[in-house]
């Protein structure tokens, strides 16, 4: 993985640097184009995948920009090789687009930072002495009801009973438990396994009971 990543990074750097040079960037600054694009792609991908910013809007924006930065790097490398092979001539739209990359990345980075940062305006201001008690507002917090394993198991039994009654005795599936109880997949799998074990145990007891 390290070898593949390093070789891809070096090849991408060379292609984007060459694109900057054919777009008439100074040689001492041409290396900034691949650094700008690849660094922003890694930054956006980290914000998107790491989830350190708990705000969904920031992660969605980071995802779109990570994909866009990677696509820009791909197009830039392909464009340079087309130019180097003599298949495409350098025209003014290419020069303008290449020159606009740093300014665009700067604006996108600032916007991503603003989305991922909780500013003071997002919180309720603390009351001051001069505001007086009449200006204080109450903030109601919603208490989340925690469901214990016993409650979930009872709910699963009820959902299974309803499903059996409506579907000719067929037990509820894992996905059915997920939908009915609004729980994650691993928990639904665990509850489904418990229900299956209870059903098998009940069947064994019926078969073992003496018949008249």
Short mmCIF file of C-alpha atoms in Angstrom, two decimals:
data_model
loop_
_atom_site.label_atom_id
_atom_site.label_comp_id
_atom_site.label_asym_id
_atom_site.label_seq_id
_atom_site.Cartn_x
_atom_site.Cartn_y
_atom_site.Cartn_z
CA UNK A 1 0.00 0.00 0.00
CA UNK A 2 2.84 2.39 0.82
CA UNK A 3 4.60 1.72 -2.47
CA UNK A 4 1.37 2.21 -4.44
CA UNK A 5 0.56 5.44 -2.59
CA UNK A 6 4.06 6.90 -2.99
CA UNK A 7 4.33 6.02 -6.68
CA UNK A 8 0.87 7.44 -7.39
CA UNK A 9 1.66 10.63 -5.48
CA UNK A 10 4.95 11.15 -7.33
CA UNK A 11 3.36 10.51 -10.73
CA UNK A 12 0.44 12.84 -9.97
CA UNK A 13 2.85 15.52 -8.72
CA UNK A 14 4.88 15.34 -11.92
CA UNK A 15 1.81 15.56 -14.15
CA UNK A 16 0.22 18.50 -12.36
CA UNK A 17 3.54 20.34 -12.12
CA UNK A 18 4.00 19.87 -15.85
CA UNK A 19 0.49 21.21 -16.45
CA UNK A 20 1.33 24.34 -14.47
CA UNK A 21 4.49 24.82 -16.50
CA UNK A 22 2.74 24.51 -19.86
CA UNK A 23 0.15 26.98 -18.55
CA UNK A 24 3.04 29.42 -18.15
CA UNK A 25 3.42 29.28 -14.37
CA UNK A 26 6.94 30.22 -13.23
CA UNK A 27 9.12 27.17 -12.67
CA UNK A 28 9.71 28.13 -9.03
CA UNK A 29 5.93 28.12 -8.40
CA UNK A 30 4.75 25.27 -10.62
CA UNK A 31 5.09 22.75 -7.78
CA UNK A 32 2.36 24.61 -5.86
CA UNK A 33 -0.39 23.36 -8.19
CA UNK A 34 -0.07 19.64 -7.31
CA UNK A 35 0.48 20.45 -3.64
CA UNK A 36 -2.65 22.62 -3.56
CA UNK A 37 -4.91 20.06 -5.24
CA UNK A 38 -3.62 16.93 -3.47
CA UNK A 39 -3.44 18.58 -0.06
CA UNK A 40 -7.02 19.79 -0.34
CA UNK A 41 -8.16 16.36 -1.49
CA UNK A 42 -6.56 14.75 1.58
CA UNK A 43 -7.94 17.41 3.92
CA UNK A 44 -11.49 17.06 2.60
CA UNK A 45 -11.30 13.27 2.67
CA UNK A 46 -10.10 13.35 6.28
CA UNK A 47 -12.98 15.59 7.40
CA UNK A 48 -15.44 13.43 5.44
CA UNK A 49 -14.25 10.03 6.66
CA UNK A 50 -12.96 10.78 10.15
CA UNK A 51 -16.23 12.35 11.31
CA UNK A 52 -14.46 14.55 13.86
CA UNK A 53 -16.88 17.34 13.04
CA UNK A 54 -20.24 16.13 14.19
CA UNK A 55 -22.19 18.33 11.81
CA UNK A 56 -23.69 16.55 8.84
CA UNK A 57 -23.54 19.61 6.60
CA UNK A 58 -19.75 19.88 6.99
CA UNK A 59 -19.25 16.19 6.21
CA UNK A 60 -21.44 16.37 3.12
CA UNK A 61 -19.54 19.42 1.87
CA UNK A 62 -16.21 17.71 2.59
CA UNK A 63 -17.33 14.59 0.70
CA UNK A 64 -18.29 16.63 -2.37
CA UNK A 65 -15.00 18.54 -2.29
CA UNK A 66 -12.88 15.41 -1.76
CA UNK A 67 -14.44 13.80 -4.81
CA UNK A 68 -14.10 17.06 -6.75
CA UNK A 69 -10.44 17.49 -5.82
CA UNK A 70 -9.62 13.91 -6.81
CA UNK A 71 -11.47 14.40 -10.11
CA UNK A 72 -9.56 17.65 -10.69
CA UNK A 73 -6.27 15.84 -10.10
CA UNK A 74 -7.28 13.12 -12.57
CA UNK A 75 -8.35 15.61 -15.23
CA UNK A 76 -5.22 17.70 -14.70
CA UNK A 77 -2.90 14.73 -15.12
CA UNK A 78 -4.78 13.54 -18.20
CA UNK A 79 -4.70 17.05 -19.66
CA UNK A 80 -0.96 17.34 -19.20
CA UNK A 81 -0.29 14.03 -20.96
CA UNK A 82 -2.59 15.02 -23.81
CA UNK A 83 -0.67 18.27 -24.20
CA UNK A 84 2.70 16.50 -23.92
CA UNK A 85 1.63 14.02 -26.62
CA UNK A 86 0.64 16.86 -28.92
CA UNK A 87 -3.04 15.84 -28.99
CA UNK A 88 -4.32 19.02 -27.34
CA UNK A 89 -3.06 22.56 -27.80
CA UNK A 90 -2.79 24.99 -24.91
CA UNK A 91 -5.55 27.57 -25.27
CA UNK A 92 -6.73 30.40 -23.07
CA UNK A 93 -9.51 28.42 -21.31
CA UNK A 94 -6.92 25.92 -20.03
CA UNK A 95 -4.69 28.72 -18.81
CA UNK A 96 -7.62 30.40 -17.03
CA UNK A 97 -8.80 27.17 -15.37
CA UNK A 98 -5.33 26.25 -14.14
CA UNK A 99 -4.80 29.76 -12.82
CA UNK A 100 -8.13 29.71 -10.98
CA UNK A 101 -7.32 26.59 -8.95
CA UNK A 102 -5.49 28.29 -6.01
CA UNK A 103 -8.20 30.90 -5.48
CA UNK A 104 -10.96 28.29 -5.67
CA UNK A 105 -9.20 26.00 -3.18
CA UNK A 106 -8.65 28.91 -0.80
CA UNK A 107 -12.35 29.79 -0.83
CA UNK A 108 -13.46 26.17 -0.43
CA UNK A 109 -11.04 25.62 2.45
CA UNK A 110 -12.34 28.68 4.27
CA UNK A 111 -15.93 27.53 3.79
CA UNK A 112 -15.13 24.01 5.00
CA UNK A 113 -13.45 25.41 8.09
CA UNK A 114 -16.45 27.62 8.81
CA UNK A 115 -18.84 24.68 8.51
CA UNK A 116 -16.75 22.47 10.77
CA UNK A 117 -16.28 25.03 13.52
CA UNK A 118 -18.92 25.67 16.15
CA UNK A 119 -19.00 29.41 16.56
CA UNK A 120 -20.25 31.35 19.48
CA UNK A 121 -23.42 32.27 17.63
CA UNK A 122 -24.45 28.60 17.56
CA UNK A 123 -24.84 28.56 21.33
CA UNK A 124 -27.26 30.45 23.52
CA UNK A 125 -25.53 33.53 24.98
CA UNK A 126 -24.96 33.39 28.71
CA UNK A 127 -27.09 35.92 30.62
CA UNK A 128 -25.25 38.89 32.06
CA UNK A 129 -25.95 40.91 35.13
CA UNK A 130 -27.23 43.89 33.19
CA UNK A 131 -29.70 41.77 31.24
CA UNK A 132 -31.67 41.05 34.38
CA UNK A 133 -33.72 37.97 35.13
CA UNK A 134 -36.49 38.96 32.76
CA UNK A 135 -34.29 38.48 29.67
CA UNK A 136 -33.18 34.98 30.54
CA UNK A 137 -34.60 32.23 28.42
CA UNK A 138 -35.10 28.64 29.36
CA UNK A 139 -33.57 25.99 27.22
CA UNK A 140 -35.48 22.75 27.22
CA UNK A 141 -33.50 19.65 26.58
CA UNK A 142 -35.08 16.49 25.30
CA UNK A 143 -34.37 13.46 27.38
CA UNK A 144 -33.66 10.41 25.33
CA UNK A 145 -35.30 7.25 26.57
CA UNK A 146 -32.77 4.52 26.98
CA UNK A 147 -34.09 1.09 26.14
CA UNK A 148 -32.62 -1.76 28.11
CA UNK A 149 -31.89 -5.17 26.67
CA UNK A 150 -34.90 -6.59 28.47
CA UNK A 151 -37.19 -3.95 26.97
CA UNK A 152 -35.80 -4.57 23.51
CA UNK A 153 -36.26 -8.31 23.88
CA UNK A 154 -39.87 -7.87 24.99
CA UNK A 155 -40.50 -5.53 22.06
CA UNK A 156 -38.89 -8.06 19.74
CA UNK A 157 -41.15 -10.81 21.07
CA UNK A 158 -44.22 -8.65 20.49
CA UNK A 159 -43.09 -7.74 16.97
CA UNK A 160 -42.44 -11.43 16.23
CA UNK A 161 -45.87 -12.41 17.53
CA UNK A 162 -47.57 -9.79 15.36
CA UNK A 163 -45.56 -10.92 12.33
CA UNK A 164 -46.44 -14.57 12.91
CA UNK A 165 -50.11 -13.71 13.25
CA UNK A 166 -50.08 -11.76 10.00
CA UNK A 167 -47.90 -14.16 7.97
CA UNK A 168 -49.18 -17.65 8.77
CA UNK A 169 -46.78 -18.35 11.61
CA UNK A 170 -43.58 -17.30 9.85
CA UNK A 171 -41.04 -15.70 12.22
CA UNK A 172 -39.96 -12.12 11.74
CA UNK A 173 -36.72 -11.55 9.88
CA UNK A 174 -33.66 -9.59 10.96
CA UNK A 175 -34.55 -6.68 8.69
CA UNK A 176 -38.09 -6.80 10.01
CA UNK A 177 -36.77 -6.36 13.54
CA UNK A 178 -34.59 -3.48 12.43
CA UNK A 179 -37.54 -1.71 10.89
CA UNK A 180 -39.98 -2.45 13.71
CA UNK A 181 -37.67 -1.54 16.60
CA UNK A 182 -35.49 1.02 14.80
CA UNK A 183 -32.25 -0.58 15.92
CA UNK A 184 -28.90 -1.30 14.33
CA UNK A 185 -28.16 -4.41 12.34
CA UNK A 186 -25.93 -6.20 14.93
CA UNK A 187 -28.55 -5.72 17.66
CA UNK A 188 -31.29 -7.00 15.36
CA UNK A 189 -29.16 -10.06 14.59
CA UNK A 190 -28.66 -10.73 18.29
CA UNK A 191 -32.37 -10.42 19.05
CA UNK A 192 -33.28 -12.63 16.09
CA UNK A 193 -30.89 -15.29 17.39
CA UNK A 194 -32.48 -15.15 20.85
CA UNK A 195 -35.98 -15.45 19.39
CA UNK A 196 -34.92 -18.44 17.30
CA UNK A 197 -33.42 -20.12 20.36
CA UNK A 198 -36.59 -19.51 22.36
CA UNK A 199 -38.71 -20.95 19.56
CA UNK A 200 -36.50 -24.04 19.34
CA UNK A 201 -36.59 -24.50 23.12
CA UNK A 202 -40.36 -24.19 23.17
CA UNK A 203 -40.65 -26.78 20.41
CA UNK A 204 -38.36 -29.19 22.26
CA UNK A 205 -40.42 -28.86 25.44
CA UNK A 206 -43.62 -29.59 23.56
CA UNK A 207 -42.13 -32.68 21.97
CA UNK A 208 -40.71 -33.91 25.28
CA UNK A 209 -43.96 -33.45 27.24
CA UNK A 210 -45.88 -36.75 27.78
CA UNK A 211 -48.85 -37.20 25.52
CA UNK A 212 -52.20 -38.43 27.00
#
